PDB file of C-alpha atoms and ligand atoms in Angstrom:
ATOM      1  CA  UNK A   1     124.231 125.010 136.215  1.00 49.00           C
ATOM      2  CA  UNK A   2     125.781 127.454 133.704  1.00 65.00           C
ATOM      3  CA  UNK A   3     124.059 128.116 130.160  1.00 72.00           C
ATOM      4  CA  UNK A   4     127.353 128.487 129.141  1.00 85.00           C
ATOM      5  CA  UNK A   5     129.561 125.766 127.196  1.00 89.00           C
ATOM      6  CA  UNK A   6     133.508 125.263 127.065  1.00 93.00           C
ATOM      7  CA  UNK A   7     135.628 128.509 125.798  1.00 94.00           C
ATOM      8  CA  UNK A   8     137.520 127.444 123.044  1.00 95.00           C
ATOM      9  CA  UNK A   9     141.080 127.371 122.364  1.00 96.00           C
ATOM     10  CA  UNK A  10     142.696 131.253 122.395  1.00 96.00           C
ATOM     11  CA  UNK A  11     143.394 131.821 118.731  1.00 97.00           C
ATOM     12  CA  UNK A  12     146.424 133.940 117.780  1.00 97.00           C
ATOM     13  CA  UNK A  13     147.046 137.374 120.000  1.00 97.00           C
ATOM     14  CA  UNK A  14     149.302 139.789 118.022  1.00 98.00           C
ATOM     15  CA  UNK A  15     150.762 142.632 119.903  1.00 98.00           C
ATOM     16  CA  UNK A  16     153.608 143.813 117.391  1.00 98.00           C
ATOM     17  CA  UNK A  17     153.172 147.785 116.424  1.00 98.00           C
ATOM     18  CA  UNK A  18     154.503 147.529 113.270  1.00 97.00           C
ATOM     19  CA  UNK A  19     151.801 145.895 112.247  1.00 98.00           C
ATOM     20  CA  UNK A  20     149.257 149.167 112.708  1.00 98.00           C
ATOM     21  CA  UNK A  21     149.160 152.086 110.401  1.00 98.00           C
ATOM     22  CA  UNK A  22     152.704 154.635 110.484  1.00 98.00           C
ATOM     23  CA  UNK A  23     150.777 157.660 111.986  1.00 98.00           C
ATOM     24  CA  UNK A  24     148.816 155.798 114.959  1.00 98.00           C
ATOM     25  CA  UNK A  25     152.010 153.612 115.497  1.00 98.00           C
ATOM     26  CA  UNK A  26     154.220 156.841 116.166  1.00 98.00           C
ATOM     27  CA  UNK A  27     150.759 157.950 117.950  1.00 98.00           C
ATOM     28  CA  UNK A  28     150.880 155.146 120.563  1.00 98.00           C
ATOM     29  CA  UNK A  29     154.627 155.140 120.866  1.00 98.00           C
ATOM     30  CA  UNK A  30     154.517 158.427 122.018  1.00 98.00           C
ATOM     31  CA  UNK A  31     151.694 157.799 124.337  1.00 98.00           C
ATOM     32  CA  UNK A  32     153.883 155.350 125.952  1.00 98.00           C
ATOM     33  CA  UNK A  33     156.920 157.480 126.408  1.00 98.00           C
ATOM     34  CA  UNK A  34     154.772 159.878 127.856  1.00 98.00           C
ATOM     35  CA  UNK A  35     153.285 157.166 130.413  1.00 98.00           C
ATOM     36  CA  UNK A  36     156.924 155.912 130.933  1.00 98.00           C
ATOM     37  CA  UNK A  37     157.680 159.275 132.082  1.00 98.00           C
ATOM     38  CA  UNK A  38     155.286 159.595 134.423  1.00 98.00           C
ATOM     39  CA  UNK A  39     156.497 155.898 136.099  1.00 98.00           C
ATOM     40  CA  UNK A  40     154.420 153.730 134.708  1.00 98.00           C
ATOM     41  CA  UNK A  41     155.039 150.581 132.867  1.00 98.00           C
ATOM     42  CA  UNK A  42     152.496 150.298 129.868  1.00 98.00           C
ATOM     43  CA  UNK A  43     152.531 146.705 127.869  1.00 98.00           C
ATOM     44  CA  UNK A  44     150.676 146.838 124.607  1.00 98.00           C
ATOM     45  CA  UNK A  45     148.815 143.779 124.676  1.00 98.00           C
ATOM     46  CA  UNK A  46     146.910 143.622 121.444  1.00 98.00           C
ATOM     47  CA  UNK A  47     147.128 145.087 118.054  1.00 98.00           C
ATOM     48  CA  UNK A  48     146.287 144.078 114.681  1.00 98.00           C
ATOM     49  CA  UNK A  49     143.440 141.323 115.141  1.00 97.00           C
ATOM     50  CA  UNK A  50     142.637 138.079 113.091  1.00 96.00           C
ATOM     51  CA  UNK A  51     138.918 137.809 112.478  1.00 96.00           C
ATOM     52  CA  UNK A  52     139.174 133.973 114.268  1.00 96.00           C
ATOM     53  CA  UNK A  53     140.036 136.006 117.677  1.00 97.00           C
ATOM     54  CA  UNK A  54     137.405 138.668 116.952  1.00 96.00           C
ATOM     55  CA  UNK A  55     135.007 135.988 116.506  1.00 96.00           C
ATOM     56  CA  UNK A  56     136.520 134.287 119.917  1.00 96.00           C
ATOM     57  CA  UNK A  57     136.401 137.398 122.013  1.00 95.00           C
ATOM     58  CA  UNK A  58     132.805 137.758 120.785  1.00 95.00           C
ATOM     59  CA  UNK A  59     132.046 134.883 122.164  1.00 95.00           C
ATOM     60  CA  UNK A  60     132.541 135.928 125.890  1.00 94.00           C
ATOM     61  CA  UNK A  61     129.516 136.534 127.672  1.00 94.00           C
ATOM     62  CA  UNK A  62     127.473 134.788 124.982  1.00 95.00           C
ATOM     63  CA  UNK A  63     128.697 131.104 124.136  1.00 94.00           C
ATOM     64  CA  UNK A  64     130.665 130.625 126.934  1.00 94.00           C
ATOM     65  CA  UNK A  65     132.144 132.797 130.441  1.00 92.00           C
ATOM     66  CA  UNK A  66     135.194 133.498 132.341  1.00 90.00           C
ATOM     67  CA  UNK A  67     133.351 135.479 134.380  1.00 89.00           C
ATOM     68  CA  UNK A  68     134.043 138.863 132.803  1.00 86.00           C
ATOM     69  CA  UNK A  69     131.187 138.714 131.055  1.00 90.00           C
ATOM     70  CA  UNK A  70     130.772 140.049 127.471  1.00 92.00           C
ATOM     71  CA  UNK A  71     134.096 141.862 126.515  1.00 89.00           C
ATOM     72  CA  UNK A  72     133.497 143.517 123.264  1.00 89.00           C
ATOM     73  CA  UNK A  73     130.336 144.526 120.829  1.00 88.00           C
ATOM     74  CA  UNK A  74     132.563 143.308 117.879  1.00 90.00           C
ATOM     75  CA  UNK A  75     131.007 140.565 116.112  1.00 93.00           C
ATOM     76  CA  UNK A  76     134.114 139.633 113.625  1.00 94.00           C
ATOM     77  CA  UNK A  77     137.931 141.687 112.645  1.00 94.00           C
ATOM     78  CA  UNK A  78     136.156 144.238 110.627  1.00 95.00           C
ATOM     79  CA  UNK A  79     133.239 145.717 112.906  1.00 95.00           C
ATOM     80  CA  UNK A  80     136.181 147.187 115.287  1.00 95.00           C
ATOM     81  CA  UNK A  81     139.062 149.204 114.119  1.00 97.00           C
ATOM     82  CA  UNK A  82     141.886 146.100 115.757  1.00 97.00           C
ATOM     83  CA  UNK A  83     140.697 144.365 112.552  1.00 97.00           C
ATOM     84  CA  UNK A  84     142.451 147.556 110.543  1.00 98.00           C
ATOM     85  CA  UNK A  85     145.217 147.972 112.694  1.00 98.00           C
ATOM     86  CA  UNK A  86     144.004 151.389 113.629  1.00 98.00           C
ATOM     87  CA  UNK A  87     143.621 150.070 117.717  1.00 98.00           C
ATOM     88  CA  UNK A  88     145.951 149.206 120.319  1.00 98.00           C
ATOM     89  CA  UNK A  89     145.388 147.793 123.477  1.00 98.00           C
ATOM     90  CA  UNK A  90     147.820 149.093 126.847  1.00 98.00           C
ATOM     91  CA  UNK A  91     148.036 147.579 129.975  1.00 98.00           C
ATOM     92  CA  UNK A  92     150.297 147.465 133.021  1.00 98.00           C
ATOM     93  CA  UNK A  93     153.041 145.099 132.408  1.00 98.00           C
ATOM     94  CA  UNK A  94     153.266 144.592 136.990  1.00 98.00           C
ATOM     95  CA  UNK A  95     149.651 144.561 137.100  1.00 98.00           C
ATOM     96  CA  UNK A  96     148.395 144.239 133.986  1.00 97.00           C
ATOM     97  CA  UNK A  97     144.279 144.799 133.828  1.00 95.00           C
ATOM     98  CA  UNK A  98     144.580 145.724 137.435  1.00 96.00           C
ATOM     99  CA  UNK A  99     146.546 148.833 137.353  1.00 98.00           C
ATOM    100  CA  UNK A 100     145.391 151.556 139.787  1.00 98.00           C
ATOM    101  CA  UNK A 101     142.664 154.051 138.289  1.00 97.00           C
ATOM    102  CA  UNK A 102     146.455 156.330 137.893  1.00 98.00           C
ATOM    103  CA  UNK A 103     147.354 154.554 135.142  1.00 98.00           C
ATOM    104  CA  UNK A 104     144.105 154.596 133.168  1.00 98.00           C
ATOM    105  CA  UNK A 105     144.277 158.137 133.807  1.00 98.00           C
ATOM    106  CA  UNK A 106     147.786 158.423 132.889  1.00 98.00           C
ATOM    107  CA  UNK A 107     146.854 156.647 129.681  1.00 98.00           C
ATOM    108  CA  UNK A 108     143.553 158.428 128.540  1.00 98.00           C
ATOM    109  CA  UNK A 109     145.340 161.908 129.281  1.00 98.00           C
ATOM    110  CA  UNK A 110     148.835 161.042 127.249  1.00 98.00           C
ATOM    111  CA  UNK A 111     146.389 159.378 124.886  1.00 98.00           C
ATOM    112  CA  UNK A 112     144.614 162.602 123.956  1.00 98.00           C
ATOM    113  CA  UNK A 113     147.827 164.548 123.780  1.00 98.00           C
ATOM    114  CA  UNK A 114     148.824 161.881 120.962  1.00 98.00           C
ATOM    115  CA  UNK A 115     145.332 162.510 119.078  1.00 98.00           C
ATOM    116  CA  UNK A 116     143.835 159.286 119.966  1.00 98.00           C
ATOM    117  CA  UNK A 117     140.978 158.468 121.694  1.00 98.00           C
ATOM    118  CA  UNK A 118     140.447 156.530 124.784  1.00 98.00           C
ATOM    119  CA  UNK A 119     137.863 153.574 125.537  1.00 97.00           C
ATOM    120  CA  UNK A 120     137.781 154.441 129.150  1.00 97.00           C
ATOM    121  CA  UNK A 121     135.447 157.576 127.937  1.00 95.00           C
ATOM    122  CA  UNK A 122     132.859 154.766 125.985  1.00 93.00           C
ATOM    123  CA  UNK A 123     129.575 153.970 127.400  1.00 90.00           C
ATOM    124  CA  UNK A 124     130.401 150.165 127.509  1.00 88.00           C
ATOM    125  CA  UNK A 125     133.744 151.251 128.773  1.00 92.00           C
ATOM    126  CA  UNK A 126     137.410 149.696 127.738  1.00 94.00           C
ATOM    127  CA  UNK A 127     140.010 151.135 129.618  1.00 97.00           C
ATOM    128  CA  UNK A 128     143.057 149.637 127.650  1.00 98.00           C
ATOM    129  CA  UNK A 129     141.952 150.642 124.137  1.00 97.00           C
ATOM    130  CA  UNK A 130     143.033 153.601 121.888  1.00 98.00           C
ATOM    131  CA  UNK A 131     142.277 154.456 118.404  1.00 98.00           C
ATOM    132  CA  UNK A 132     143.111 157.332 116.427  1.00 98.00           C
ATOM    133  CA  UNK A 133     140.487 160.397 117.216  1.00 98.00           C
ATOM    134  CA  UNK A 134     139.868 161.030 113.870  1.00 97.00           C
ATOM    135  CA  UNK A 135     137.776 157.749 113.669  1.00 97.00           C
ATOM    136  CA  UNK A 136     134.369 157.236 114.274  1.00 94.00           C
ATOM    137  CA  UNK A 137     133.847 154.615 117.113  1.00 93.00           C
ATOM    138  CA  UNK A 138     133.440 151.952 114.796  1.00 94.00           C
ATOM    139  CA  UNK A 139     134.198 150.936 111.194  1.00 96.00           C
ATOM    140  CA  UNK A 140     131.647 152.074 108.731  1.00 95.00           C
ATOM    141  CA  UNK A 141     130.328 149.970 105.466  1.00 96.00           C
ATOM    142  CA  UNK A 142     133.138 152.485 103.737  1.00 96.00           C
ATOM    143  CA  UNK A 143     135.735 151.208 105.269  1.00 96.00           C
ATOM    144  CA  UNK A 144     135.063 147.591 104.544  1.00 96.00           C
ATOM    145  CA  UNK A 145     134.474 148.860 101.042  1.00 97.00           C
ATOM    146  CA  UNK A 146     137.905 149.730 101.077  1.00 97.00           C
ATOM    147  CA  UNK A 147     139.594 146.943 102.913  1.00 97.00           C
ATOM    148  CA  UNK A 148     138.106 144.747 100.669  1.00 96.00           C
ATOM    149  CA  UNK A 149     139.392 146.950  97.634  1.00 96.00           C
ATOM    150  CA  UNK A 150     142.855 147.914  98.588  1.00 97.00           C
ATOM    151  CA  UNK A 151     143.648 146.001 102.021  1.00 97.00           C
ATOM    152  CA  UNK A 152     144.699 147.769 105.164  1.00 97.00           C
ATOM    153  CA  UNK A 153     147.031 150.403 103.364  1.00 97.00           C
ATOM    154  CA  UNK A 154     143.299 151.523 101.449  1.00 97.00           C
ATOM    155  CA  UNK A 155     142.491 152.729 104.960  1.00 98.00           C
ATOM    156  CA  UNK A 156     145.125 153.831 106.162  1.00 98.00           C
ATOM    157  CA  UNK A 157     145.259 156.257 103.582  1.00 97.00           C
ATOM    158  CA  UNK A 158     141.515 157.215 103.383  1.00 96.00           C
ATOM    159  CA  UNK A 159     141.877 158.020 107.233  1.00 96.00           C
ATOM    160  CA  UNK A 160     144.935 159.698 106.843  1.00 97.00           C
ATOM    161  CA  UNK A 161     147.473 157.598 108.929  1.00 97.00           C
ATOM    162  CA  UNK A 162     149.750 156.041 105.737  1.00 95.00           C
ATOM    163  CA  UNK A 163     152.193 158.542 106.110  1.00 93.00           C
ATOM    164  CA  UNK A 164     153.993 159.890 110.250  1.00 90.00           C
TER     165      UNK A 164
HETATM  166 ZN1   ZN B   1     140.834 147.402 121.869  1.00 85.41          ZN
END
């Protein structure tokens, strides 16, 4: 019998890049031109994250299982950078978290040539993820400081990716 109970209803998945900072949107656009070039088809998949969905993806691997297991070390919006819309997640749109290792390599590679950084280099690895690579992996207590001050455009601006 599983420990696990009932996975609760997906909140809200935002994927629009418009809502991330100017500098990493450019950032990721060009990352997928680059990957477009090379014949793939990357689909961003998430962006800017809700702290009800942070909470939800949390969940995984803890309160309940889809047999993935646990999925991120974010406990709510503002212990991963999704929560300042300073992350993006990319997929293949044909095979979507399936893609061969190509495309992750594809990605990481046009990722770095962007100045972002790539998941698939963590220790608890997460292929589709990219964050600007002037950030540290996660948000510090300064950065909440300043969300809670002066919102996302606080951050932005501190980190340097307000203006393209
Ligand atoms: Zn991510």
């Amino acid at each position: 019998m599983s420990i696990f109970g009932t996975i609760p209803v997906e909140p809200h998945r935002q994927n629009a890049l418009d809502l991330c900072a100017p500098k990493f949107e450019a950032a990721v656009l060009a990352t997928l031109r680059g990957m477009q070039n090379d014949g793939f088809d990357p689909y961003v998949y998430e962006t800017l994250r809700s702290n009800e969905r942070a909470k939800w993806l949390h969940g995984f691997g803890r309160l309940y299982d889809d047999d993935r297991g646990i999925v991120t070390n974010a406990t709510d919006a503002l212990t991963g950078w999704h929560g300042f819309g300073l992350a993006a997640d990319i997929i293949s749109e044909s095979k979507q978290w399936d893609a061969p290792d190509s495309f992750w390599s594809a990605l990481g590679a046009h990722a770095a040539a962007n100045a972002l950084a790539w998941g698939g280099f963590w220790k608890m690895k997460d292929k589709p993820h990219v964050q600007p690579s002037n950030l540290r992996d996660s948000p510090s207590n300064r950065a909440r400081q300043l969300i809670a001050q002066g919102g996302l455009a606080a951050v932005w601006r501190e980190v340097g990716a307000d203006i393209i």
